[in-house]
PDB file of N, CA and C in Angstrom:
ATOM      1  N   UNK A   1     117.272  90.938  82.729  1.00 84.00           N
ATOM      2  CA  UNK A   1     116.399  91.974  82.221  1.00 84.00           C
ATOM      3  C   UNK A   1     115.457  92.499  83.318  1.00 84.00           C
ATOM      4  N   UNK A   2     114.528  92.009  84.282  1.00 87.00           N
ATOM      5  CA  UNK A   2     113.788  91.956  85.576  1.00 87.00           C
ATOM      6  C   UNK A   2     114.871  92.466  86.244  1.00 87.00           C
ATOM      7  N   UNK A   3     115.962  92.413  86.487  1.00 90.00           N
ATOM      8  CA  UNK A   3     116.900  93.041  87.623  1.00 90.00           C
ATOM      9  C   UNK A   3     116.925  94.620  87.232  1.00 90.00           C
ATOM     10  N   UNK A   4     117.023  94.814  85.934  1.00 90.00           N
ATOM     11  CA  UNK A   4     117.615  95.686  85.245  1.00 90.00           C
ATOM     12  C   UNK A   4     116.249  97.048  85.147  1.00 90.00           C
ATOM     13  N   UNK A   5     114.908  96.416  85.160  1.00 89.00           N
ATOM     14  CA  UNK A   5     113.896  97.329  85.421  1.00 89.00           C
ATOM     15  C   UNK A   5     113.555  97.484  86.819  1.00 89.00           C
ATOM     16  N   UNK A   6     113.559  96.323  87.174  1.00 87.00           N
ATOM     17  CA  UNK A   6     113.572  96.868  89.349  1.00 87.00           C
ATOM     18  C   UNK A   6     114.126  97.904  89.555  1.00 87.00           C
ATOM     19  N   UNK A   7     115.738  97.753  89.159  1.00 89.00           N
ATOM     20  CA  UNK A   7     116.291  98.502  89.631  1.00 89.00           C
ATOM     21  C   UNK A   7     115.787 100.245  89.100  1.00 89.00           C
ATOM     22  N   UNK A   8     115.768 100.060  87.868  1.00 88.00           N
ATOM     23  CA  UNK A   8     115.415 101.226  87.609  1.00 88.00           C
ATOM     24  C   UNK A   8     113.752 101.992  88.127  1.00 88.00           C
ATOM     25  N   UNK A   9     113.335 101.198  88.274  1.00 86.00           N
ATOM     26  CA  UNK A   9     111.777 101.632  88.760  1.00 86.00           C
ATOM     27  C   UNK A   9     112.163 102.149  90.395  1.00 86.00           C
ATOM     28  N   UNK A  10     112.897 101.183  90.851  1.00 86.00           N
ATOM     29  CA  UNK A  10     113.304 101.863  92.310  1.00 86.00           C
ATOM     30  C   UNK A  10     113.927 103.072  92.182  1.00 86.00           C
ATOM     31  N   UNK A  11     114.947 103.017  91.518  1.00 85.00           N
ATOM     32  CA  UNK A  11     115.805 104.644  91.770  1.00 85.00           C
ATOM     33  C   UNK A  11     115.012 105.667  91.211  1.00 85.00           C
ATOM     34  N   UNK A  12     113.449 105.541  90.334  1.00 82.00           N
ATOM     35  CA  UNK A  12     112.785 106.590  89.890  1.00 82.00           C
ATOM     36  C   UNK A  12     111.788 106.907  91.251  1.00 82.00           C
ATOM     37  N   UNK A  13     111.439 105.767  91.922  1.00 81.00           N
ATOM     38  CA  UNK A  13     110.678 106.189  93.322  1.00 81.00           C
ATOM     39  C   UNK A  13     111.246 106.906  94.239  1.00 81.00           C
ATOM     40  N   UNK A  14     112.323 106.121  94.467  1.00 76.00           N
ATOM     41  CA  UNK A  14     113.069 107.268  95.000  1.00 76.00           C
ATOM     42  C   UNK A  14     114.040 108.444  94.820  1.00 76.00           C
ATOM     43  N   UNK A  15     114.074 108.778  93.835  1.00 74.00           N
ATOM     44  CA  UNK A  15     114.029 110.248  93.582  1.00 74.00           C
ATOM     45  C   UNK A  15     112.999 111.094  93.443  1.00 74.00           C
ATOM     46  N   UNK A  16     111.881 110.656  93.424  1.00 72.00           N
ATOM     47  CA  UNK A  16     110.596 111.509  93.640  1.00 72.00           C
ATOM     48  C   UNK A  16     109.951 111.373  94.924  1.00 72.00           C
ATOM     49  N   UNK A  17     110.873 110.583  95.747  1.00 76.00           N
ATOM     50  CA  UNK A  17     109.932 110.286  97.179  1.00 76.00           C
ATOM     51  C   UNK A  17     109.991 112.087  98.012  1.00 76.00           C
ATOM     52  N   UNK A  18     109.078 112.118  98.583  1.00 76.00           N
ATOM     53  CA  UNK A  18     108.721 113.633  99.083  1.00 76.00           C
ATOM     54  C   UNK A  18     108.566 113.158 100.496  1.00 76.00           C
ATOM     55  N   UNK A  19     109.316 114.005 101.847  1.00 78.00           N
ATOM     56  CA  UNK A  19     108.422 113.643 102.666  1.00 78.00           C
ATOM     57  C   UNK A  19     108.203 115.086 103.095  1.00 78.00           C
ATOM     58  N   UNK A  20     107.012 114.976 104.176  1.00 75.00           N
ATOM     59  CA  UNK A  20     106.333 116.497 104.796  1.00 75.00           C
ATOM     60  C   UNK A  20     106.757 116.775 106.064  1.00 75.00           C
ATOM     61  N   UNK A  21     107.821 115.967 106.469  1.00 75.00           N
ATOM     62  CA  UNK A  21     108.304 116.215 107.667  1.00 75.00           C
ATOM     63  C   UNK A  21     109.038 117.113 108.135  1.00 75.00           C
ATOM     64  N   UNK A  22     110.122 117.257 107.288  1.00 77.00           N
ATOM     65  CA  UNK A  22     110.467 118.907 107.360  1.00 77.00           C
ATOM     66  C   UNK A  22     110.296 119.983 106.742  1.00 77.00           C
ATOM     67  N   UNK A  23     109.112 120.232 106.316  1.00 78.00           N
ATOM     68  CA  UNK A  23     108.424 121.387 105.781  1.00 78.00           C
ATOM     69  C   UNK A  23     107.885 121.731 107.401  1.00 78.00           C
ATOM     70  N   UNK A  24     107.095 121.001 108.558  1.00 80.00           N
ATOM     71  CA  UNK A  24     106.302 121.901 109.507  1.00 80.00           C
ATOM     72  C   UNK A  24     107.574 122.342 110.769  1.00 80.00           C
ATOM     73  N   UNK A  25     107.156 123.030 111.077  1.00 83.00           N
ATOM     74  CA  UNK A  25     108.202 123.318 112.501  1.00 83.00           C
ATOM     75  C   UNK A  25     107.444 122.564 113.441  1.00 83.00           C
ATOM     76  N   UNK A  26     108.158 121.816 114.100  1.00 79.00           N
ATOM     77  CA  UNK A  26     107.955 120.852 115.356  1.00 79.00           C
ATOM     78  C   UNK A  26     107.984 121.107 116.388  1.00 79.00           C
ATOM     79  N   UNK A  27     107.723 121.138 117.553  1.00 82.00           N
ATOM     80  CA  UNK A  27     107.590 121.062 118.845  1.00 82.00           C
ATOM     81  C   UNK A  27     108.720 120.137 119.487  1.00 82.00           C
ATOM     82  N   UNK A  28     109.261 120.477 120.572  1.00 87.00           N
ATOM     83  CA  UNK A  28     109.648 119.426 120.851  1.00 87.00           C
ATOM     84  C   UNK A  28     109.077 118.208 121.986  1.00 87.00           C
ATOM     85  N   UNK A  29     107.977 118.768 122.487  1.00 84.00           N
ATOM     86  CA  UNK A  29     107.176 118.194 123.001  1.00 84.00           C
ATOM     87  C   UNK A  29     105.877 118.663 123.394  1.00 84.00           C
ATOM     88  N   UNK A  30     104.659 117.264 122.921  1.00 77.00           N
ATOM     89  CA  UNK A  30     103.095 117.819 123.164  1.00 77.00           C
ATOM     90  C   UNK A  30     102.902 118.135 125.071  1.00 77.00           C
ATOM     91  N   UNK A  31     102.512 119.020 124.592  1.00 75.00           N
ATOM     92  CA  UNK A  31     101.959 119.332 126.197  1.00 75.00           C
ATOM     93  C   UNK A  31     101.399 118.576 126.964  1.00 75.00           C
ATOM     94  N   UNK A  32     100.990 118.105 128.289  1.00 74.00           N
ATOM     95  CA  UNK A  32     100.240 117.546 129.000  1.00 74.00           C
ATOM     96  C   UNK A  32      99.136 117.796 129.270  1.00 74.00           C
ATOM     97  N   UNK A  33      98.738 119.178 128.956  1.00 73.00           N
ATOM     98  CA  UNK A  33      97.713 119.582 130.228  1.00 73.00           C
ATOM     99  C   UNK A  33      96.942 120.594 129.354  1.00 73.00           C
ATOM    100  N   UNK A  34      97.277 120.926 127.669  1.00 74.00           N
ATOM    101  CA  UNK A  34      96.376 121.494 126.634  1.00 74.00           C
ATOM    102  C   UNK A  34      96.191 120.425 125.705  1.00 74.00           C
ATOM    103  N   UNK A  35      95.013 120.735 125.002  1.00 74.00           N
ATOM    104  CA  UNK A  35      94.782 120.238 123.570  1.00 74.00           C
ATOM    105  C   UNK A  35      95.834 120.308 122.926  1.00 74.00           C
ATOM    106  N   UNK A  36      95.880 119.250 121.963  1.00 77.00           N
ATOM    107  CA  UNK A  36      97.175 118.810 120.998  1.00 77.00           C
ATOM    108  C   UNK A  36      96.388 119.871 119.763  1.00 77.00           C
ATOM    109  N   UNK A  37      94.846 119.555 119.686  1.00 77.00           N
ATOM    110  CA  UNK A  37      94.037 120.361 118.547  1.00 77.00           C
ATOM    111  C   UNK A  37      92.793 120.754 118.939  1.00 77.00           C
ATOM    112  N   UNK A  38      92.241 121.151 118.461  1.00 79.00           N
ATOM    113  CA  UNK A  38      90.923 122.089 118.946  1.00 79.00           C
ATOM    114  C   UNK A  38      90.076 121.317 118.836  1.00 79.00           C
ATOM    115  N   UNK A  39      89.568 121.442 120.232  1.00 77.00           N
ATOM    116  CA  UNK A  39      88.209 120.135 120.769  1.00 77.00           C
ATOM    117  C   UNK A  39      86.990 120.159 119.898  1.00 77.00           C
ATOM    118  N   UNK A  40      86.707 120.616 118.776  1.00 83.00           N
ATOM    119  CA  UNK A  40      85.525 120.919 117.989  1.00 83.00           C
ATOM    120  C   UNK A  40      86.312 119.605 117.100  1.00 83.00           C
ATOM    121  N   UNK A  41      87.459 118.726 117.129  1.00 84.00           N
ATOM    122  CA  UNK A  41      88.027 118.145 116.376  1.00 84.00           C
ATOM    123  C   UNK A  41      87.587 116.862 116.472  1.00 84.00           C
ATOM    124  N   UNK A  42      87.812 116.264 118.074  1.00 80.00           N
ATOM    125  CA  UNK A  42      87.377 115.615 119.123  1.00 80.00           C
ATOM    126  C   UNK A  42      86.057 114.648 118.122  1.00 80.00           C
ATOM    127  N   UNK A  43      86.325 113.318 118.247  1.00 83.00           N
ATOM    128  CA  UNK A  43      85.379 112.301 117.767  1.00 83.00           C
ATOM    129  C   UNK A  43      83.892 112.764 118.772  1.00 83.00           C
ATOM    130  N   UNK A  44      84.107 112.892 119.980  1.00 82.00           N
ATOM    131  CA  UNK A  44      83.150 113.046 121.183  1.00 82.00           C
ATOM    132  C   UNK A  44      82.395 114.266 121.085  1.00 82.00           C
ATOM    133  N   UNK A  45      82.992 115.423 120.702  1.00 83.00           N
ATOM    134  CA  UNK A  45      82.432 116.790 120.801  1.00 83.00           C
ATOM    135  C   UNK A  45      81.095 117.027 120.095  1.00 83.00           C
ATOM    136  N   UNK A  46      80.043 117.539 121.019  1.00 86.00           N
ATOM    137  CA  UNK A  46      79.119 117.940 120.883  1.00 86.00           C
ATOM    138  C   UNK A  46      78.052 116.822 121.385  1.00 86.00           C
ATOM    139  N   UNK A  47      78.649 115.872 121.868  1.00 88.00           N
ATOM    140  CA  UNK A  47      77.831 114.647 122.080  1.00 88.00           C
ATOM    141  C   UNK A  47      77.785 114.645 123.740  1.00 88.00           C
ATOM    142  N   UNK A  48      76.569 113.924 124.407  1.00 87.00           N
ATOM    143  CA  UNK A  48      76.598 113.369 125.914  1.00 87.00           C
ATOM    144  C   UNK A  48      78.223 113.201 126.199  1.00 87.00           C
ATOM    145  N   UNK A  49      78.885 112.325 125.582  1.00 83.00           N
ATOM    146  CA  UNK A  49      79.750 112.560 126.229  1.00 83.00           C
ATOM    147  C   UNK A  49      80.967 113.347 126.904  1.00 83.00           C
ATOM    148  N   UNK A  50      81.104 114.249 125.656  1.00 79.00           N
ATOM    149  CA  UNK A  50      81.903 115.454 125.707  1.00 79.00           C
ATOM    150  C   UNK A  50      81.436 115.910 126.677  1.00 79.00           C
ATOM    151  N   UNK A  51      80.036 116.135 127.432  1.00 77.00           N
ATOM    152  CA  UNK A  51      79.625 116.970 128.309  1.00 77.00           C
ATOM    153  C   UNK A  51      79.827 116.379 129.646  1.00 77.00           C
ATOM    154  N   UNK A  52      80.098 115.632 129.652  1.00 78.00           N
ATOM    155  CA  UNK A  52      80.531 114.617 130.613  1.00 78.00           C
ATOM    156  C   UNK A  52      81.874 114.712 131.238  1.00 78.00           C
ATOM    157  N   UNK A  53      83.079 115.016 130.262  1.00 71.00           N
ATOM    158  CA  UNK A  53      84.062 114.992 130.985  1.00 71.00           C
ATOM    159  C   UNK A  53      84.920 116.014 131.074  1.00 71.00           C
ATOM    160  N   UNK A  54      85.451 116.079 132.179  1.00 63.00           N
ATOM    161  CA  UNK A  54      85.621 117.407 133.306  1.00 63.00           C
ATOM    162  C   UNK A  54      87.048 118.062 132.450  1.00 63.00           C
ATOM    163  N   UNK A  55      88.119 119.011 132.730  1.00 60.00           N
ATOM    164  CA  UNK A  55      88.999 119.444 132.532  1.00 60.00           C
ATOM    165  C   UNK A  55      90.277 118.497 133.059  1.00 60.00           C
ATOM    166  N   UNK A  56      89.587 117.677 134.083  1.00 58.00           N
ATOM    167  CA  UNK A  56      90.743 116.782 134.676  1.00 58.00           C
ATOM    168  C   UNK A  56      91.185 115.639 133.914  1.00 58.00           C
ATOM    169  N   UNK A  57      90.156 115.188 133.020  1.00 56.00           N
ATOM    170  CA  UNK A  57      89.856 114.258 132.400  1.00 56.00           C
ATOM    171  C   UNK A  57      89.980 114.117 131.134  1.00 56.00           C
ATOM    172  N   UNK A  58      91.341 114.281 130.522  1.00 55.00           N
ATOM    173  CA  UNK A  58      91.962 114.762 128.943  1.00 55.00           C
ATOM    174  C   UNK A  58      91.131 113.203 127.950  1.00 55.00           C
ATOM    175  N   UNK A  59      90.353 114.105 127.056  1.00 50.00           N
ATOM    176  CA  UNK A  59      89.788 112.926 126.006  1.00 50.00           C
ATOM    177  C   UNK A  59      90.905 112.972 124.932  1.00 50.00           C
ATOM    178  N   UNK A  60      90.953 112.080 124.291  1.00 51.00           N
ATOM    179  CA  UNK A  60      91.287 111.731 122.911  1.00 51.00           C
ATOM    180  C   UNK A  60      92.559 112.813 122.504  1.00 51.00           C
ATOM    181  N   UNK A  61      92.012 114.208 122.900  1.00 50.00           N
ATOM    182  CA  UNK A  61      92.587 115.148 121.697  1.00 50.00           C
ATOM    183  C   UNK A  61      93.650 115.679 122.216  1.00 50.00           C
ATOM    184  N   UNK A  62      94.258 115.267 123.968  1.00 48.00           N
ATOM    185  CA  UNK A  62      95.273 115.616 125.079  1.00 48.00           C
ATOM    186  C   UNK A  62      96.455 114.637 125.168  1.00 48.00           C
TER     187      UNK A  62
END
């Protein structure tokens, strides 16, 4: 009886499983040398440290 609802509870998860992965268009690769996202995103931004580090010096968001 336990086999018999597993099973069925599984095949109801997965037929409703959704993923969001191919809904976005992908890249095929992040850049090196831009933001992945806009530095206002950045844990650091707006703080001493953000002001601190140079263009050479990719934080967090590179």
């Amino acid at each position: 009886m336990r086999a018999l609802v597993y099973n069925r509870l599984s095949a109801k998860a997965s037929s409703r499983y959704y993923t969001p992965y191919p809904t976005f268009d992908w890249p095929p690769a992040l850049p090196g040398d831009e933001y992945w996202f806009s530095p206002e995103l950045l844990s650091v931004h707006g703080t001493e440290y953000a002001d601190e580090l140079s263009d050479k010096q990719p934080p967090l968001g590179r």
